[in-house]
Amino acid sequence: MSTLARYRLLTAALLLILGGCATMQPYDYSNYYAHPPRSILVLPPLNESTAVEGTYSYLSTVTQPLAELGYYVYPVAVIDQYLKANGMPTAGEMHQIPLARIAEIIGADAVLYVDLKQYGSKFQVVSSNAIVTVTAQLVDTRTATVLWAGSATAQNNSNSNNSGSFLAQLLAAALVQAINSKVDVSHGVCRQANAQLFYPEGRGLPYGPYSPRHIAK
Amino acid sequence: MRIAAALAAALLVGGCATQPNLYAWGRYEDLIYTTYASPGSMPPERQVEALEQDYQQARANNQRMPPGWHAHLGYLYSELGKPDQARQELQTEKAEFPESAVFVDRLLANLSKS
């Protein structure tokens, strides 16, 4: 094999390896690096799903991924209670607070606005799916610039055993559905959705200042 | 060639590998979830107890508590009518994470008023 051929083969292999973790199209981070945030305020998500419980189920999974990326994340429950006590009982009202007011009252560099598009179980004859779809926008409180945006869908397909009769499968699926809805499998699926949302290299959120992997640009 | 192969191997391992956590999470997010999912099932007293246990364990392992954690605990103490402990936790939040100052000062001011 010629050196060039070897080189090409290696390049192809590298691309394959990189492709395994990374993405389709590169994300433009210029807005992000023009105003890199230290602190992020996460408001309760707008909930477009039919499951009311989705709002706080999601909210209680979002601090860990952001903090582990190296950002200061305001205490989500305290913020929620504080805003409720100050006349904003719903996520919809919280999302309407002017950015300048957020900077003044809370001091956050950026706000993460999350939209919960889908949340919950779908019973599909012989299997039941817990599905979570989110879109998110990180907005700079000083300039109103969108620093980063992303979306993700995750699902937990609890496909009951494929062997056995159709009726048995149907019963098993219904049983799994009943168990799942009690423990709310979708809550765990939120964490999978967040991993897909924030962590992919080249498309996710860059490391923040508290991370040893943070790169100042 | 050998260097390139080593680089490829490093990328393969490093690209997807998980990093050790920056913080000790304990039951922080689980308690938030429980509070909203089944209100009243976990009264503030028991939450404080659980969080203080997590804190002791983190200290024993030489780990930091996550951002917002001390403010959250301070908030629970204020719910329980313990302003001194609440104040102490809020001050700790501010000392550990200066980004919290504007919001924490607001909470401290509210605490002095009540």
XYZ file of C-alpha atoms in Angstrom:
331
model
C 0.000 0.000 0.000
C 1.375 3.427 -0.892
C 1.887 6.026 1.798
C -0.906 8.118 0.332
C -3.296 5.193 0.334
C -2.388 4.472 3.950
C -2.925 8.091 4.842
C -6.328 8.108 3.153
C -7.333 4.940 4.941
C -6.285 6.391 8.258
C -8.173 9.619 7.557
C -11.275 7.636 6.694
C -10.898 5.634 9.910
C -10.474 8.818 11.956
C -13.555 10.351 10.394
C -15.524 7.234 11.235
C -14.308 7.316 14.821
C -15.091 11.001 15.209
C -18.448 10.526 13.536
C -19.396 8.011 16.207
C -19.448 10.680 18.895
C -20.040 13.810 16.891
C -22.601 15.156 14.555
C -23.831 15.986 11.124
C -23.306 19.717 10.629
C -20.917 21.898 12.632
C -22.523 24.397 14.975
C -21.652 28.086 14.746
C -20.428 29.103 18.195
C -19.492 32.706 17.350
C -22.388 34.198 19.376
C -21.494 31.992 22.301
C -17.833 33.022 22.283
C -18.759 36.701 21.883
C -20.576 36.509 25.270
C -19.482 33.331 27.066
C -21.722 32.925 30.142
C -20.587 31.934 33.635
C -24.036 31.587 35.157
C -27.233 30.088 33.777
C -30.775 30.568 35.017
C -33.007 27.661 34.032
C -36.703 28.507 34.117
C -39.349 25.768 34.354
C -39.962 24.582 30.768
C -42.989 25.509 28.735
C -44.943 22.296 28.522
C -46.545 21.499 25.190
C -47.099 17.866 26.084
C -50.343 16.520 27.529
C -48.602 15.486 30.763
C -48.714 18.284 33.333
C -46.180 16.457 35.519
C -43.590 16.855 32.746
C -42.745 20.442 33.731
C -41.163 19.707 37.098
C -40.042 16.224 36.195
C -37.860 17.831 33.528
C -36.800 20.769 35.701
C -35.401 18.377 38.301
C -33.002 16.799 35.788
C -31.421 19.846 34.183
C -29.090 21.179 36.910
C -26.659 18.281 36.909
C -25.686 18.263 33.200
C -25.231 22.046 33.116
C -23.274 22.223 36.366
C -21.062 19.311 35.339
C -20.307 21.161 32.110
C -18.885 23.895 34.351
C -21.599 26.541 34.726
C -23.089 28.137 37.795
C -26.728 27.031 37.786
C -29.183 28.904 39.996
C -31.163 26.659 42.373
C -34.119 25.724 40.159
C -36.661 25.059 42.926
C -35.753 28.198 44.907
C -36.040 30.306 41.751
C -39.402 28.708 40.957
C -40.735 29.416 44.464
C -39.321 32.936 44.416
C -40.971 33.791 41.096
C -44.273 32.217 42.184
C -44.190 34.295 45.375
C -43.661 37.360 43.198
C -46.761 36.952 41.100
C -45.648 34.514 38.380
C -47.488 31.261 39.014
C -46.757 29.585 35.651
C -43.809 28.803 33.405
C -45.521 30.831 30.671
C -45.410 33.962 32.814
C -41.831 33.289 33.888
C -40.749 33.056 30.244
C -42.185 36.558 29.681
C -39.942 38.283 32.245
C -37.803 40.875 30.418
C -34.118 39.909 30.235
C -33.009 43.193 31.812
C -35.217 42.406 34.812
C -33.648 38.940 35.140
C -30.169 40.455 35.073
C -31.214 42.962 37.741
C -33.076 40.613 40.107
C -31.099 37.391 39.700
C -27.831 38.478 38.128
C -27.736 35.631 35.606
C -25.490 35.943 32.539
C -27.826 33.780 30.470
C -31.274 32.198 30.623
C -32.037 28.721 29.355
C -35.534 28.621 27.874
C -36.691 25.048 27.445
C -39.728 23.896 25.537
C -40.978 20.436 26.430
C -42.504 19.272 23.144
C -43.286 15.707 24.167
C -43.336 13.985 27.519
C -44.801 10.673 28.560
C -45.840 7.234 27.572
C -47.480 6.228 24.373
C -49.215 2.893 24.379
C -48.583 1.325 20.985
C -50.376 -2.041 20.850
C -47.449 -4.356 21.599
C -44.990 -1.948 23.139
C -45.057 1.180 25.211
C -42.794 4.130 24.660
C -41.723 6.753 27.125
C -40.668 9.684 24.991
C -39.190 13.083 25.803
C -38.577 15.809 23.221
C -37.059 19.144 24.198
C -35.847 22.254 22.435
C -33.695 24.783 24.257
C -32.341 28.271 23.743
C -29.628 29.895 25.810
C -30.087 33.671 25.701
C -27.655 36.359 26.869
C -29.384 38.642 29.405
C -27.352 41.734 28.414
C -27.671 41.612 24.632
C -30.618 39.227 24.072
C -28.385 37.266 21.692
C -29.131 33.565 21.304
C -25.835 32.077 22.490
C -26.697 28.467 21.772
C -29.730 26.418 20.762
C -30.407 22.726 20.508
C -33.019 20.023 20.498
C -33.195 16.349 21.411
C -35.545 13.395 21.522
C -35.009 10.370 23.710
C -37.147 7.370 24.270
C -37.286 4.296 26.333
C -38.861 1.525 24.364
C -40.018 -1.073 26.845
C -40.793 -3.588 24.164
C -42.012 -6.590 26.051
C -40.793 -10.013 25.032
C -41.215 -10.823 21.369
C -41.907 -14.480 21.983
C -45.344 -15.777 22.882
C -48.783 -15.154 21.485
C -50.097 -11.814 20.363
C -52.492 -11.712 23.309
C -49.678 -12.407 25.751
C -47.654 -9.599 24.192
C -50.604 -7.278 24.438
C -51.121 -8.087 28.108
C -47.426 -7.751 28.839
C -47.323 -4.368 27.117
C -50.310 -3.165 29.136
C -48.650 -4.369 32.320
C -45.380 -2.623 31.486
C -47.401 0.490 30.682
C -49.134 0.348 34.071
C -45.846 -0.117 35.935
C -44.119 2.557 33.884
C -46.807 5.127 34.503
C -46.539 4.549 38.251
C -42.818 5.135 38.498
C -42.846 7.568 35.555
C -40.115 6.193 33.317
C -40.228 9.479 31.394
C -38.404 11.142 34.285
C -35.334 9.008 33.552
C -35.788 9.615 29.828
C -35.411 13.361 30.550
C -31.823 12.630 31.598
C -31.157 10.797 28.329
C -32.667 13.720 26.407
C -30.427 16.156 28.303
C -27.326 14.116 27.528
C -28.223 14.258 23.828
C -29.030 17.944 24.081
C -25.983 19.270 25.939
C -23.148 16.786 25.468
C -22.582 16.072 21.759
C -19.230 17.435 20.681
C -19.484 20.054 17.990
C -23.186 20.656 18.619
C -23.674 20.667 22.399
C -22.930 23.348 24.949
C -19.211 24.187 25.371
C -17.514 23.625 28.745
C -18.102 26.461 31.222
C -15.619 28.185 33.535
C -15.807 25.651 36.412
C -14.816 22.755 34.169
C -11.158 21.713 33.913
C -11.881 21.276 30.179
C -13.011 24.877 29.788
C -11.285 26.735 26.962
C -11.348 30.541 27.056
C -11.580 32.071 23.589
C 2.032 6.223 11.321
C 2.411 4.871 14.819
C 1.786 8.307 16.324
C -1.295 8.756 14.162
C -2.619 5.382 15.268
C -2.029 6.308 18.922
C -3.831 9.602 18.341
C -6.769 7.773 16.791
C -6.910 5.404 19.769
C -6.780 8.332 22.207
C -9.632 10.043 20.358
C -11.643 6.865 20.415
C -11.226 6.489 24.168
C -11.253 10.165 25.148
C -14.020 11.293 22.816
C -16.786 9.352 24.467
C -15.382 8.624 27.910
C -17.171 10.034 30.939
C -15.413 12.517 33.199
C -15.435 12.231 36.989
C -18.139 14.432 38.491
C -17.213 17.938 39.603
C -19.764 17.767 42.425
C -21.385 15.416 44.935
C -25.031 15.301 43.837
C -26.470 13.086 46.534
C -30.251 13.385 46.617
C -30.480 17.067 45.590
C -32.348 16.613 42.305
C -34.311 13.558 43.521
C -35.688 15.609 46.413
C -36.721 18.413 44.054
C -38.486 15.855 41.874
C -40.279 14.271 44.855
C -41.378 17.660 46.198
C -43.171 18.450 42.942
C -44.287 14.949 41.916
C -45.843 14.047 45.287
C -46.281 17.224 47.323
C -46.282 16.643 51.073
C -44.714 13.190 50.852
C -41.357 14.580 51.956
C -41.717 17.368 54.537
C -38.939 20.027 54.694
C -37.579 18.546 57.965
C -36.815 15.233 56.263
C -35.396 16.940 53.198
C -33.017 18.953 55.362
C -31.985 15.768 57.135
C -31.290 14.002 53.821
C -29.317 16.963 52.436
C -27.244 17.313 55.616
C -26.396 13.594 55.382
C -25.328 14.064 51.755
C -23.172 16.983 52.870
C -21.406 14.920 55.538
C -20.712 12.198 53.015
C -19.379 14.677 50.459
C -17.075 16.208 53.069
C -15.782 12.772 53.995
C -15.004 12.191 50.301
C -13.520 15.663 49.887
C -16.138 16.652 47.280
C -17.888 19.964 46.625
C -21.640 20.460 46.703
C -23.173 21.530 43.384
C -24.054 25.132 42.487
C -27.347 26.184 44.083
C -27.179 23.429 46.695
C -26.427 25.621 49.726
C -29.023 28.187 48.627
C -31.571 25.392 48.310
C -30.780 24.122 51.807
C -30.937 27.700 53.113
C -34.363 28.066 51.541
C -35.555 24.899 53.322
C -34.227 26.223 56.642
C -36.143 29.453 56.150
C -39.288 27.386 55.454
C -38.719 25.688 58.802
C -38.436 29.042 60.574
C -34.702 28.729 61.198
C -33.319 32.036 59.901
C -29.835 31.597 61.399
C -29.163 28.335 59.598
C -30.791 29.772 56.468
C -28.474 32.789 56.566
C -25.426 30.606 57.078
C -26.240 28.412 54.051
C -26.918 31.438 51.861
C -23.580 32.962 52.866
C -21.860 29.689 52.006
C -23.496 29.694 48.565
C -22.183 33.187 47.942
C -18.688 32.349 49.154
C -18.487 29.178 47.034
C -20.081 30.687 43.934
C -19.811 34.498 43.615
C -22.163 34.316 40.570
C -25.001 33.779 43.053
C -24.423 37.098 44.883
C -27.229 39.231 43.362
C -29.907 36.604 43.956
C -28.592 35.456 47.342
C -28.404 39.050 48.628
C -32.049 39.413 47.683
C -32.935 36.275 49.631
C -30.864 37.479 52.611
C -32.697 40.826 52.557
C -36.065 39.015 52.542
C -34.890 36.912 55.471
C -34.066 40.019 57.534
C -37.502 41.517 56.800
C -39.471 38.489 57.996
